């Protein structure tokens, strides 16, 4: 039903749906909390690709799987991070701001970081990647923001379905990647799954820890952890298929599934903590 060429328009649909949930004020919020946004974006593009490279090196992933994991690390925040932040009792406005900022910065940062970590072994078409991200991310997100700004009253009923649209599109993308790799699926070891899990969990843990060490509140630390740990793996899949190989798309597809599981579990855990703390305060 769907094939490899469908991935790019599906990703553009995800980005457009995300844009519909953003306002121009979300970008202005950078001026209100510049230091925490700077910290979050620095962790996004500094910590996550470094962790991907380290994990792939230690676990000795084959070259194309290493490429895929590094692409995941070099991408911006995931589209589901805002929902998870809400469920975890984080700062949703900050999460949305960081998603918007990292998404726009990804146009420059993702190709450059991919070249930095991958170029030594595999040629990275940095300029072609730049153009591709611009068309897949900036154009649809900007269109969504403008639609939301000028036609807000008309599209407000649709906004509630935007997360569902993004999730369904991600599911289709994962299905395509699995279908393209069906002959290799049985041969893949647990090593790749462990690599993906370690990448996500270490990103969540270290971001939370560093935010607390920097003196930020628990709410801010939770927000940074989720925003940094949940990557735009759909973009990583699209780039892998467009510029490398179907095998390089597997880490992104697995990450798409896993980070929603880990994010949901973490949000539920923090919700439980809040209930316990509130109950103790009443006592």
mmCIF file of C-alpha atoms in Angstrom, residues 28-278:
data_model
loop_
_atom_site.group_PDB
_atom_site.id
_atom_site.type_symbol
_atom_site.label_atom_id
_atom_site.label_comp_id
_atom_site.label_asym_id
_atom_site.label_seq_id
_atom_site.Cartn_x
_atom_site.Cartn_y
_atom_site.Cartn_z
ATOM 1 C CA UNK A 28 9.173 34.678 21.007
ATOM 2 C CA UNK A 29 9.383 32.639 24.225
ATOM 3 C CA UNK A 30 13.083 32.158 23.470
ATOM 4 C CA UNK A 31 13.558 35.728 24.654
ATOM 5 C CA UNK A 32 11.780 34.950 27.940
ATOM 6 C CA UNK A 33 13.856 31.878 28.879
ATOM 7 C CA UNK A 34 16.985 32.141 26.729
ATOM 8 C CA UNK A 35 19.378 30.280 29.043
ATOM 9 C CA UNK A 36 17.246 27.193 29.563
ATOM 10 C CA UNK A 37 16.410 27.038 25.828
ATOM 11 C CA UNK A 38 20.126 27.365 25.052
ATOM 12 C CA UNK A 39 20.919 24.535 27.484
ATOM 13 C CA UNK A 40 18.236 22.309 25.985
ATOM 14 C CA UNK A 41 19.307 22.913 22.399
ATOM 15 C CA UNK A 42 22.970 22.428 23.359
ATOM 16 C CA UNK A 43 22.137 19.043 24.888
ATOM 17 C CA UNK A 44 19.984 18.179 21.872
ATOM 18 C CA UNK A 45 22.738 18.713 19.335
ATOM 19 C CA UNK A 46 25.746 18.167 21.595
ATOM 20 C CA UNK A 47 24.875 15.226 23.820
ATOM 21 C CA UNK A 48 22.636 13.049 21.624
ATOM 22 C CA UNK A 49 24.891 12.631 18.561
ATOM 23 C CA UNK A 50 27.907 12.086 20.822
ATOM 24 C CA UNK A 51 26.043 9.381 22.758
ATOM 25 C CA UNK A 52 24.987 7.744 19.476
ATOM 26 C CA UNK A 53 28.576 7.629 18.231
ATOM 27 C CA UNK A 54 29.910 6.302 21.552
ATOM 28 C CA UNK A 55 27.244 3.582 21.852
ATOM 29 C CA UNK A 56 27.658 2.484 18.233
ATOM 30 C CA UNK A 57 31.440 2.323 18.709
ATOM 31 C CA UNK A 58 31.306 0.350 21.961
ATOM 32 C CA UNK A 59 28.704 -2.106 20.639
ATOM 33 C CA UNK A 60 30.505 -2.324 17.276
ATOM 34 C CA UNK A 61 27.438 -1.778 15.119
ATOM 35 C CA UNK A 62 27.929 -2.333 11.418
ATOM 36 C CA UNK A 63 28.526 0.874 9.392
ATOM 37 C CA UNK A 64 24.987 1.490 8.104
ATOM 38 C CA UNK A 65 23.408 0.885 11.512
ATOM 39 C CA UNK A 66 25.949 3.294 12.992
ATOM 40 C CA UNK A 67 24.939 5.861 10.377
ATOM 41 C CA UNK A 68 21.283 5.384 11.310
ATOM 42 C CA UNK A 69 21.889 5.785 15.045
ATOM 43 C CA UNK A 70 23.996 8.917 14.518
ATOM 44 C CA UNK A 71 21.281 10.386 12.277
ATOM 45 C CA UNK A 72 18.785 9.880 15.107
ATOM 46 C CA UNK A 73 21.135 11.658 17.507
ATOM 47 C CA UNK A 74 21.729 14.533 15.092
ATOM 48 C CA UNK A 75 18.027 15.320 14.609
ATOM 49 C CA UNK A 76 15.812 17.768 16.479
ATOM 50 C CA UNK A 77 13.295 17.037 19.226
ATOM 51 C CA UNK A 78 10.503 14.581 18.499
ATOM 52 C CA UNK A 79 6.928 15.518 17.661
ATOM 53 C CA UNK A 80 5.553 13.557 20.647
ATOM 54 C CA UNK A 81 7.727 15.325 23.236
ATOM 55 C CA UNK A 82 5.149 18.063 23.892
ATOM 56 C CA UNK A 83 2.460 15.511 24.755
ATOM 57 C CA UNK A 84 4.837 13.533 26.985
ATOM 58 C CA UNK A 85 5.911 16.742 28.724
ATOM 59 C CA UNK A 86 2.274 17.507 29.488
ATOM 60 C CA UNK A 87 1.691 14.004 30.866
ATOM 61 C CA UNK A 88 4.889 14.202 32.940
ATOM 62 C CA UNK A 89 3.911 17.478 34.580
ATOM 63 C CA UNK A 90 6.595 19.448 32.770
ATOM 64 C CA UNK A 91 6.588 22.942 31.282
ATOM 65 C CA UNK A 92 4.635 22.529 28.033
ATOM 66 C CA UNK A 93 5.319 26.071 26.790
ATOM 67 C CA UNK A 94 9.064 25.491 27.194
ATOM 68 C CA UNK A 95 8.801 22.103 25.465
ATOM 69 C CA UNK A 96 6.995 23.637 22.491
ATOM 70 C CA UNK A 97 9.552 26.445 22.310
ATOM 71 C CA UNK A 98 12.468 24.005 22.358
ATOM 72 C CA UNK A 99 10.831 21.813 19.709
ATOM 73 C CA UNK A 100 10.325 24.828 17.471
ATOM 74 C CA UNK A 101 13.878 26.133 17.941
ATOM 75 C CA UNK A 102 15.602 22.747 17.528
ATOM 76 C CA UNK A 103 13.474 21.961 14.466
ATOM 77 C CA UNK A 104 14.615 25.144 12.737
ATOM 78 C CA UNK A 105 18.237 24.666 13.801
ATOM 79 C CA UNK A 106 18.158 21.103 12.461
ATOM 80 C CA UNK A 107 18.373 22.511 8.936
ATOM 81 C CA UNK A 108 21.978 23.472 9.688
ATOM 82 C CA UNK A 109 22.928 21.229 12.595
ATOM 83 C CA UNK A 110 21.767 17.811 11.341
ATOM 84 C CA UNK A 111 23.790 17.834 8.079
ATOM 85 C CA UNK A 112 26.855 19.252 9.825
ATOM 86 C CA UNK A 113 26.720 16.796 12.740
ATOM 87 C CA UNK A 114 26.158 13.899 10.335
ATOM 88 C CA UNK A 115 29.241 14.952 8.395
ATOM 89 C CA UNK A 116 31.234 15.379 11.635
ATOM 90 C CA UNK A 117 30.506 11.878 12.966
ATOM 91 C CA UNK A 118 30.004 9.892 9.746
ATOM 92 C CA UNK A 119 32.273 11.505 7.146
ATOM 93 C CA UNK A 120 35.330 9.536 8.263
ATOM 94 C CA UNK A 121 33.807 6.277 7.007
ATOM 95 C CA UNK A 122 30.979 7.191 4.626
ATOM 96 C CA UNK A 123 30.495 10.159 2.325
ATOM 97 C CA UNK A 124 27.764 12.477 3.621
ATOM 98 C CA UNK A 125 25.998 14.650 1.003
ATOM 99 C CA UNK A 126 25.821 17.608 3.364
ATOM 100 C CA UNK A 127 24.430 20.157 0.883
ATOM 101 C CA UNK A 128 21.764 17.795 -0.478
ATOM 102 C CA UNK A 129 20.813 16.930 3.102
ATOM 103 C CA UNK A 130 20.511 20.624 3.934
ATOM 104 C CA UNK A 131 18.111 21.184 1.025
ATOM 105 C CA UNK A 132 16.128 18.065 1.913
ATOM 106 C CA UNK A 133 15.678 19.082 5.562
ATOM 107 C CA UNK A 134 14.688 22.583 4.514
ATOM 108 C CA UNK A 135 11.948 21.197 2.274
ATOM 109 C CA UNK A 136 10.835 18.489 4.722
ATOM 110 C CA UNK A 137 10.960 20.536 7.932
ATOM 111 C CA UNK A 138 11.081 24.305 7.495
ATOM 112 C CA UNK A 139 8.553 24.605 4.670
ATOM 113 C CA UNK A 140 5.763 22.436 6.179
ATOM 114 C CA UNK A 141 6.329 23.704 9.758
ATOM 115 C CA UNK A 142 6.266 27.320 8.568
ATOM 116 C CA UNK A 143 3.126 26.618 6.542
ATOM 117 C CA UNK A 144 1.485 25.079 9.616
ATOM 118 C CA UNK A 145 2.425 28.040 11.830
ATOM 119 C CA UNK A 146 1.071 30.519 9.275
ATOM 120 C CA UNK A 147 -2.158 28.532 8.886
ATOM 121 C CA UNK A 148 -2.534 28.543 12.676
ATOM 122 C CA UNK A 149 -1.854 32.284 12.840
ATOM 123 C CA UNK A 150 -4.148 33.490 10.066
ATOM 124 C CA UNK A 151 -6.836 30.784 10.114
ATOM 125 C CA UNK A 152 -6.764 29.861 13.795
ATOM 126 C CA UNK A 153 -10.527 30.000 14.248
ATOM 127 C CA UNK A 154 -11.151 27.654 11.321
ATOM 128 C CA UNK A 155 -8.484 25.054 12.099
ATOM 129 C CA UNK A 156 -8.910 24.962 15.883
ATOM 130 C CA UNK A 157 -11.106 21.815 15.722
ATOM 131 C CA UNK A 158 -8.391 20.086 13.667
ATOM 132 C CA UNK A 159 -5.604 20.851 16.165
ATOM 133 C CA UNK A 160 -6.839 18.231 18.623
ATOM 134 C CA UNK A 161 -6.220 15.562 15.989
ATOM 135 C CA UNK A 162 -2.700 16.730 15.068
ATOM 136 C CA UNK A 163 -0.910 14.384 17.530
ATOM 137 C CA UNK A 164 -2.990 11.454 16.219
ATOM 138 C CA UNK A 165 -2.133 12.366 12.619
ATOM 139 C CA UNK A 166 1.577 12.458 13.525
ATOM 140 C CA UNK A 167 1.391 9.084 15.299
ATOM 141 C CA UNK A 168 -0.415 7.407 12.378
ATOM 142 C CA UNK A 169 2.112 8.815 9.902
ATOM 143 C CA UNK A 170 4.984 7.526 12.062
ATOM 144 C CA UNK A 171 3.335 4.077 12.176
ATOM 145 C CA UNK A 172 3.156 4.019 8.371
ATOM 146 C CA UNK A 173 6.814 5.085 8.136
ATOM 147 C CA UNK A 174 7.861 2.302 10.526
ATOM 148 C CA UNK A 175 5.833 -0.220 8.514
ATOM 149 C CA UNK A 176 7.597 0.843 5.308
ATOM 150 C CA UNK A 177 11.038 0.550 6.904
ATOM 151 C CA UNK A 178 10.243 -2.909 8.277
ATOM 152 C CA UNK A 179 8.942 -4.000 4.864
ATOM 153 C CA UNK A 180 12.094 -2.733 3.140
ATOM 154 C CA UNK A 181 14.233 -4.681 5.629
ATOM 155 C CA UNK A 182 12.110 -7.820 5.926
ATOM 156 C CA UNK A 183 14.928 -10.053 4.671
ATOM 157 C CA UNK A 184 17.333 -8.666 7.268
ATOM 158 C CA UNK A 185 14.970 -8.546 10.245
ATOM 159 C CA UNK A 186 15.559 -12.155 11.290
ATOM 160 C CA UNK A 187 19.324 -11.649 11.154
ATOM 161 C CA UNK A 188 19.392 -8.560 13.363
ATOM 162 C CA UNK A 189 20.706 -9.216 16.838
ATOM 163 C CA UNK A 190 19.580 -7.727 20.105
ATOM 164 C CA UNK A 191 22.590 -5.419 19.845
ATOM 165 C CA UNK A 192 20.724 -2.840 17.756
ATOM 166 C CA UNK A 193 17.744 -2.794 20.124
ATOM 167 C CA UNK A 194 20.091 -2.393 23.095
ATOM 168 C CA UNK A 195 21.873 0.450 21.282
ATOM 169 C CA UNK A 196 18.593 2.269 20.617
ATOM 170 C CA UNK A 197 17.398 1.793 24.200
ATOM 171 C CA UNK A 198 20.720 2.952 25.662
ATOM 172 C CA UNK A 199 20.739 6.011 23.404
ATOM 173 C CA UNK A 200 17.280 7.112 24.485
ATOM 174 C CA UNK A 201 17.596 6.248 28.193
ATOM 175 C CA UNK A 202 21.025 7.831 28.593
ATOM 176 C CA UNK A 203 19.717 10.981 26.874
ATOM 177 C CA UNK A 204 16.750 11.153 29.256
ATOM 178 C CA UNK A 205 18.836 10.498 32.376
ATOM 179 C CA UNK A 206 21.798 12.732 31.587
ATOM 180 C CA UNK A 207 19.628 15.659 30.465
ATOM 181 C CA UNK A 208 17.614 15.491 33.690
ATOM 182 C CA UNK A 209 20.775 15.214 35.773
ATOM 183 C CA UNK A 210 22.536 18.105 34.025
ATOM 184 C CA UNK A 211 19.461 20.331 34.308
ATOM 185 C CA UNK A 212 19.270 19.668 38.063
ATOM 186 C CA UNK A 213 23.027 20.275 38.422
ATOM 187 C CA UNK A 214 22.529 23.596 36.632
ATOM 188 C CA UNK A 215 20.079 24.586 39.368
ATOM 189 C CA UNK A 216 16.803 24.274 37.482
ATOM 190 C CA UNK A 217 13.566 23.087 39.082
ATOM 191 C CA UNK A 218 12.231 19.555 38.788
ATOM 192 C CA UNK A 219 9.596 20.751 36.301
ATOM 193 C CA UNK A 220 12.245 22.277 34.029
ATOM 194 C CA UNK A 221 14.498 19.213 34.410
ATOM 195 C CA UNK A 222 11.670 16.892 33.367
ATOM 196 C CA UNK A 223 10.947 19.079 30.349
ATOM 197 C CA UNK A 224 14.573 19.102 29.222
ATOM 198 C CA UNK A 225 14.907 15.347 29.731
ATOM 199 C CA UNK A 226 11.908 14.524 27.545
ATOM 200 C CA UNK A 227 12.693 17.144 24.924
ATOM 201 C CA UNK A 228 16.296 15.984 24.532
ATOM 202 C CA UNK A 229 15.685 12.241 24.899
ATOM 203 C CA UNK A 230 12.818 12.053 22.387
ATOM 204 C CA UNK A 231 14.267 12.616 18.928
ATOM 205 C CA UNK A 232 12.620 13.340 15.587
ATOM 206 C CA UNK A 233 13.319 9.792 14.459
ATOM 207 C CA UNK A 234 10.921 10.159 11.532
ATOM 208 C CA UNK A 235 13.312 12.709 10.031
ATOM 209 C CA UNK A 236 16.223 10.340 10.679
ATOM 210 C CA UNK A 237 14.380 7.567 8.807
ATOM 211 C CA UNK A 238 13.624 9.831 5.849
ATOM 212 C CA UNK A 239 17.228 11.019 5.606
ATOM 213 C CA UNK A 240 18.573 7.477 5.929
ATOM 214 C CA UNK A 241 16.386 6.206 3.087
ATOM 215 C CA UNK A 242 17.004 9.256 0.930
ATOM 216 C CA UNK A 243 20.798 9.412 1.265
ATOM 217 C CA UNK A 244 22.015 6.042 2.588
ATOM 218 C CA UNK A 245 20.124 2.714 2.656
ATOM 219 C CA UNK A 246 17.027 0.971 4.084
ATOM 220 C CA UNK A 247 19.278 -0.657 6.702
ATOM 221 C CA UNK A 248 20.352 2.782 7.958
ATOM 222 C CA UNK A 249 16.670 3.586 8.548
ATOM 223 C CA UNK A 250 16.192 0.742 11.056
ATOM 224 C CA UNK A 251 17.615 2.551 14.128
ATOM 225 C CA UNK A 252 15.232 5.447 13.518
ATOM 226 C CA UNK A 253 12.259 3.114 13.119
ATOM 227 C CA UNK A 254 13.086 1.266 16.339
ATOM 228 C CA UNK A 255 13.699 4.558 18.128
ATOM 229 C CA UNK A 256 10.239 5.773 17.041
ATOM 230 C CA UNK A 257 8.648 2.849 18.826
ATOM 231 C CA UNK A 258 10.920 2.713 21.854
ATOM 232 C CA UNK A 259 11.017 6.414 22.801
ATOM 233 C CA UNK A 260 7.220 6.536 22.948
ATOM 234 C CA UNK A 261 7.248 3.541 25.307
ATOM 235 C CA UNK A 262 9.991 4.955 27.543
ATOM 236 C CA UNK A 263 8.442 8.440 27.465
ATOM 237 C CA UNK A 264 5.042 7.090 28.496
ATOM 238 C CA UNK A 265 6.525 4.994 31.328
ATOM 239 C CA UNK A 266 8.590 7.934 32.568
ATOM 240 C CA UNK A 267 5.594 10.279 32.440
ATOM 241 C CA UNK A 268 3.505 7.768 34.402
ATOM 242 C CA UNK A 269 6.298 7.426 36.982
ATOM 243 C CA UNK A 270 6.528 11.183 37.458
ATOM 244 C CA UNK A 271 2.733 11.416 37.661
ATOM 245 C CA UNK A 272 2.841 8.825 40.442
ATOM 246 C CA UNK A 273 5.511 10.842 42.254
ATOM 247 C CA UNK A 274 3.321 13.949 42.047
ATOM 248 C CA UNK A 275 0.356 12.100 43.526
ATOM 249 C CA UNK A 276 2.473 10.765 46.390
ATOM 250 C CA UNK A 277 3.932 14.204 47.091
ATOM 251 C CA UNK A 278 0.500 15.848 47.007
#
